[in-house]
XYZ file of C-alpha atoms in Angstrom:
329
model
C 14.993 67.820 -33.765
C 15.386 69.336 -37.209
C 12.430 71.217 -38.694
C 10.267 69.253 -41.098
C 10.763 69.741 -44.839
C 8.105 71.750 -46.641
C 8.732 69.915 -49.916
C 10.074 66.637 -51.253
C 11.743 65.950 -54.587
C 10.216 63.542 -57.085
C 12.417 61.084 -58.967
C 12.456 63.412 -61.990
C 13.682 66.390 -59.948
C 10.302 68.135 -59.639
C 9.613 69.624 -56.199
C 6.313 68.775 -54.490
C 4.957 70.445 -51.316
C 4.673 68.037 -48.393
C 1.098 69.089 -47.522
C -1.675 69.386 -50.077
C -5.380 70.140 -49.923
C -7.437 67.076 -50.766
C -10.710 67.635 -52.631
C -12.220 64.133 -52.486
C -15.792 64.065 -51.146
C -15.958 67.847 -51.308
C -19.445 68.808 -52.619
C -19.464 68.665 -56.452
C -22.349 71.134 -56.833
C -20.721 74.152 -58.454
C -23.553 76.499 -57.466
C -22.728 75.927 -53.788
C -19.211 77.234 -54.274
C -17.821 75.296 -51.303
C -14.923 73.694 -53.163
C -13.929 76.923 -54.903
C -14.027 78.792 -51.596
C -11.954 76.099 -49.889
C -9.306 76.100 -52.629
C -9.206 79.893 -52.736
C -8.841 80.130 -48.946
C -6.167 77.439 -48.854
C -4.039 79.106 -51.505
C -4.408 82.550 -49.929
C -3.285 81.096 -46.606
C -0.160 79.193 -47.526
C -1.088 76.030 -49.409
C 0.694 75.455 -52.705
C -0.513 71.953 -53.478
C -4.025 70.933 -54.601
C -5.031 67.306 -55.143
C -7.913 66.825 -57.583
C -9.435 64.114 -59.793
C -11.913 63.869 -62.625
C -14.099 61.463 -60.629
C -14.527 63.948 -57.776
C -16.715 65.860 -60.243
C -15.647 69.210 -58.816
C -12.636 70.174 -60.958
C -14.510 73.168 -62.360
C -14.746 74.493 -58.817
C -11.118 73.679 -58.121
C -10.233 75.749 -61.171
C -12.501 78.574 -59.982
C -10.730 78.587 -56.621
C -7.283 78.640 -58.186
C -8.228 81.583 -60.378
C -9.870 83.504 -57.521
C -6.855 83.015 -55.228
C -4.638 85.336 -57.263
C -1.713 82.942 -56.768
C 0.277 82.438 -59.959
C -0.315 79.058 -61.593
C 3.423 78.391 -61.709
C 3.520 78.557 -57.907
C 0.823 75.912 -57.401
C 1.378 72.151 -57.605
C -1.771 70.620 -59.111
C -2.476 66.888 -59.240
C -5.287 65.136 -61.089
C -6.129 61.534 -61.902
C -7.180 59.352 -64.813
C -10.555 57.769 -64.122
C -11.237 54.051 -64.495
C -13.509 54.324 -67.542
C -10.852 56.239 -69.507
C -7.917 53.806 -69.521
C -8.297 53.567 -73.294
C -8.428 57.359 -73.665
C -5.707 58.689 -71.391
C -4.970 61.957 -73.165
C -8.656 62.629 -73.742
C -9.359 62.258 -70.050
C -6.482 64.588 -69.242
C -7.793 67.141 -71.732
C -11.185 67.082 -70.004
C -9.478 67.740 -66.679
C -7.383 70.581 -68.082
C -10.490 72.222 -69.520
C -12.309 71.947 -66.188
C -9.358 73.266 -64.200
C -8.728 76.086 -66.651
C -5.047 75.287 -67.040
C -2.862 73.937 -69.821
C -0.913 71.472 -67.659
C -0.939 69.583 -64.373
C 2.141 69.010 -62.285
C 1.279 65.382 -61.565
C -1.112 62.987 -63.303
C -1.974 59.663 -61.693
C -3.771 56.466 -62.703
C -6.544 56.561 -60.110
C -6.976 52.783 -59.770
C -5.423 49.752 -61.476
C -8.928 48.854 -62.616
C -10.545 49.494 -65.987
C -14.307 49.963 -65.942
C -16.244 49.730 -69.207
C -18.652 52.635 -69.636
C -22.144 51.722 -70.770
C -25.549 53.283 -71.270
C -26.128 53.191 -67.533
C -23.151 55.341 -66.592
C -19.992 56.854 -68.043
C -18.341 56.895 -64.607
C -19.723 54.041 -62.477
C -20.975 51.418 -64.954
C -22.452 48.191 -63.643
C -23.406 44.888 -65.231
C -27.010 43.652 -65.427
C -26.434 41.682 -62.207
C -25.391 44.823 -60.347
C -21.639 44.106 -60.204
C -19.127 46.679 -61.384
C -18.424 46.513 -65.126
C -14.743 45.631 -64.776
C -12.655 44.755 -67.831
C -10.618 41.952 -66.301
C -8.662 41.390 -69.515
C -7.203 44.904 -69.654
C -3.410 45.116 -69.537
C -2.375 47.963 -67.220
C 0.912 48.309 -69.089
C -1.139 49.790 -71.965
C -2.404 52.503 -69.670
C 1.077 53.220 -68.366
C 2.507 53.454 -71.889
C -0.116 56.099 -72.660
C 0.772 57.897 -69.425
C 4.452 57.905 -70.409
C 3.529 59.437 -73.775
C 1.935 62.397 -71.986
C 5.339 63.587 -70.776
C 6.286 64.644 -74.294
C 3.137 66.758 -74.686
C 4.006 69.286 -71.975
C 0.585 68.711 -70.407
C 2.071 66.927 -67.379
C 5.311 67.382 -65.474
C 5.251 64.008 -63.726
C 3.212 60.806 -63.802
C 2.376 58.232 -61.185
C -0.174 55.835 -59.792
C -2.795 55.720 -57.074
C -3.994 52.703 -55.053
C -1.353 50.341 -56.445
C -0.135 47.389 -54.391
C 3.273 45.722 -54.486
C 2.169 42.888 -56.846
C 0.702 45.372 -59.316
C 3.809 47.553 -59.159
C 6.102 44.563 -59.606
C 4.205 43.596 -62.746
C 4.299 47.143 -64.093
C 8.040 47.296 -63.398
C 8.565 44.603 -66.027
C 7.544 47.015 -68.801
C 7.802 50.564 -67.500
C 10.192 52.945 -69.221
C 9.459 55.732 -66.740
C 9.329 54.867 -63.039
C 6.161 56.260 -61.424
C 6.988 59.412 -59.496
C 4.257 58.829 -56.914
C 1.989 56.166 -55.471
C -0.953 57.756 -53.651
C -2.711 55.406 -51.229
C -4.631 55.382 -47.965
C -2.093 55.909 -45.177
C -2.603 56.528 -41.458
C -1.560 54.747 -38.227
C -4.429 52.250 -38.567
C -3.325 51.505 -42.148
C 0.394 52.377 -42.371
C 1.211 49.985 -45.255
C 4.827 49.723 -44.123
C 5.760 47.065 -46.687
C 4.396 49.148 -49.560
C 6.122 52.312 -48.311
C 9.394 50.393 -48.031
C 9.051 48.880 -51.522
C 8.257 52.208 -53.154
C 11.079 53.986 -51.354
C 13.542 51.413 -52.696
C 12.270 52.122 -56.240
C 12.411 55.906 -55.855
C 8.623 56.262 -55.782
C 7.313 58.903 -53.378
C 4.308 57.897 -51.294
C 1.328 60.192 -50.807
C -1.215 59.719 -48.016
C -4.919 60.204 -48.591
C -7.361 59.853 -45.670
C -4.514 60.686 -43.242
C -7.088 61.510 -40.542
C -9.206 58.461 -41.295
C -12.610 59.526 -42.508
C -15.935 60.752 -41.171
C -16.481 59.321 -37.667
C -13.074 57.605 -37.816
C -11.793 56.454 -34.404
C -8.330 57.783 -35.272
C -8.876 61.310 -33.984
C -10.192 59.978 -30.696
C -7.587 57.266 -30.227
C -5.967 57.559 -26.773
C -2.452 56.845 -28.065
C -2.732 59.584 -30.674
C -4.242 61.828 -28.015
C -1.335 61.232 -25.639
C 1.192 62.258 -28.300
C -0.887 65.341 -29.100
C -1.001 66.329 -25.421
C 2.737 65.771 -25.078
C 3.424 68.268 -27.891
C 0.588 70.667 -27.131
C -1.075 70.139 -30.527
C -4.272 68.561 -31.860
C -4.591 64.868 -32.762
C -5.026 65.972 -36.400
C -1.645 67.697 -36.302
C -0.056 64.485 -35.002
C -1.600 62.428 -37.804
C -0.572 64.906 -40.497
C 2.924 65.176 -39.033
C 3.282 61.387 -38.893
C 3.277 61.124 -42.673
C 5.828 63.872 -43.259
C 8.085 62.401 -40.570
C 8.062 59.087 -42.448
C 8.808 60.824 -45.765
C 5.318 60.836 -47.280
C 3.309 63.689 -48.778
C 0.056 64.162 -46.869
C -3.320 65.249 -48.280
C -5.835 66.254 -45.590
C -9.198 67.384 -46.953
C -11.710 69.898 -45.627
C -14.002 72.710 -46.753
C -13.875 74.306 -43.283
C -11.569 77.320 -43.275
C -10.532 76.709 -39.669
C -9.552 73.098 -40.363
C -7.867 74.025 -43.637
C -5.673 76.436 -41.686
C -4.897 74.029 -38.844
C -4.139 71.165 -41.248
C -1.200 73.112 -42.641
C 0.624 72.777 -39.310
C 3.119 69.957 -38.858
C 5.671 69.162 -36.165
C 8.725 66.954 -35.774
C 7.969 63.758 -33.876
C 10.569 61.903 -31.834
C 11.456 58.212 -32.087
C 9.147 57.213 -29.247
C 6.209 58.949 -30.959
C 6.947 57.226 -34.259
C 7.289 53.858 -32.540
C 3.801 54.164 -31.057
C 2.253 55.295 -34.338
C 4.101 52.693 -36.419
C 2.924 49.824 -34.199
C -0.756 50.684 -33.790
C -2.009 48.593 -36.725
C 0.226 45.640 -35.860
C -1.197 45.571 -32.347
C -4.750 45.071 -33.558
C -6.021 48.426 -34.830
C -5.594 47.739 -38.559
C -8.481 49.352 -40.425
C -9.116 50.798 -43.886
C -11.733 53.434 -44.621
C -11.753 53.175 -48.434
C -12.385 49.755 -49.973
C -14.483 50.142 -53.140
C -16.297 46.974 -54.146
C -14.730 46.481 -57.557
C -15.034 42.724 -57.184
C -11.427 42.519 -58.255
C -8.235 41.522 -56.455
C -6.119 44.655 -56.085
C -3.196 42.789 -54.529
C -3.545 44.159 -50.997
C -3.609 41.449 -48.324
C -5.494 43.628 -45.831
C -8.250 44.981 -48.106
C -11.046 43.374 -46.151
C -11.437 42.698 -42.436
C -11.085 38.937 -42.812
C -7.762 39.384 -44.609
C -6.095 41.574 -42.000
C -7.422 39.474 -39.118
C -5.859 36.416 -40.749
C -2.607 38.306 -41.261
C -2.556 39.367 -37.608
C -3.282 35.815 -36.464
C -0.355 34.528 -38.507
C 2.074 37.165 -37.253
C 2.173 38.979 -40.559
C 2.618 42.422 -39.007
C 5.012 41.377 -36.247
C 8.183 42.501 -37.977
C 6.969 46.085 -37.823
C 6.701 45.897 -34.028
C 10.310 44.743 -33.703
C 11.503 47.027 -36.517
C 10.271 50.153 -34.770
C 11.486 49.140 -31.326
């Protein structure tokens, strides 16, 4: 088997490392220094890709870690994301991120969710209505946000633009008006939530997929799954290495997250998987293990037909995943 690539090429020719350090759910308290230490350690030990976001509320620390690493900014691929309450202020949100990171550009800027929240006196980040529901602007046209994203390319503040958590219906609608094809769609991807149809659709459009939560999440059954364990034993590696390698083998960037130096180091390892390995991993969801770990309660249809348990159980009952069992045979 050929060695795995260490980078992929975006549809605008920009190179992106296949493995990046995720910073979601990393402690946002700057005084603790955990995020800065994690980023610094990662960069000093081979990482060249950092995935950040304004809503993680730790971009100051990410910037501290980048600076402390001593690695030249030009050698680091940095991603950040537009938060939901800033769809009407795209460049302003980016400017806030750049200030926090201590840089004058990001390599990739993503729309975090295809959902606009309306900030209010209660919160600038997670506003809710008087009845406790999320303050979603259901009338907002996402093409407005994308037009503002496209305009950023001329400013030199971003090298590429893309989306995050976008389903096929949302992408198909955006396609009607986009002038620049998104370079990336970052979504939850792992063997329990492989999103084969979405990966296939994006590949046909030249959109690179990125996997967040590739190991599941805290207490996820993925790492202890016997099928994953058998593949790990076969190759003499950890289950985490199998799950990280799975994404690269299917042509997706992978973004494992950790503030543990040992796990940061081990998460940079990836191996080539053979066809039998990929068949097992590709079929796990279709055989009844479908499960998401990140389903925010926006109270809004995001276009995914497996967002909630009832949806994927209905899809399984109606044979909706069956083609992926035969396709990977």
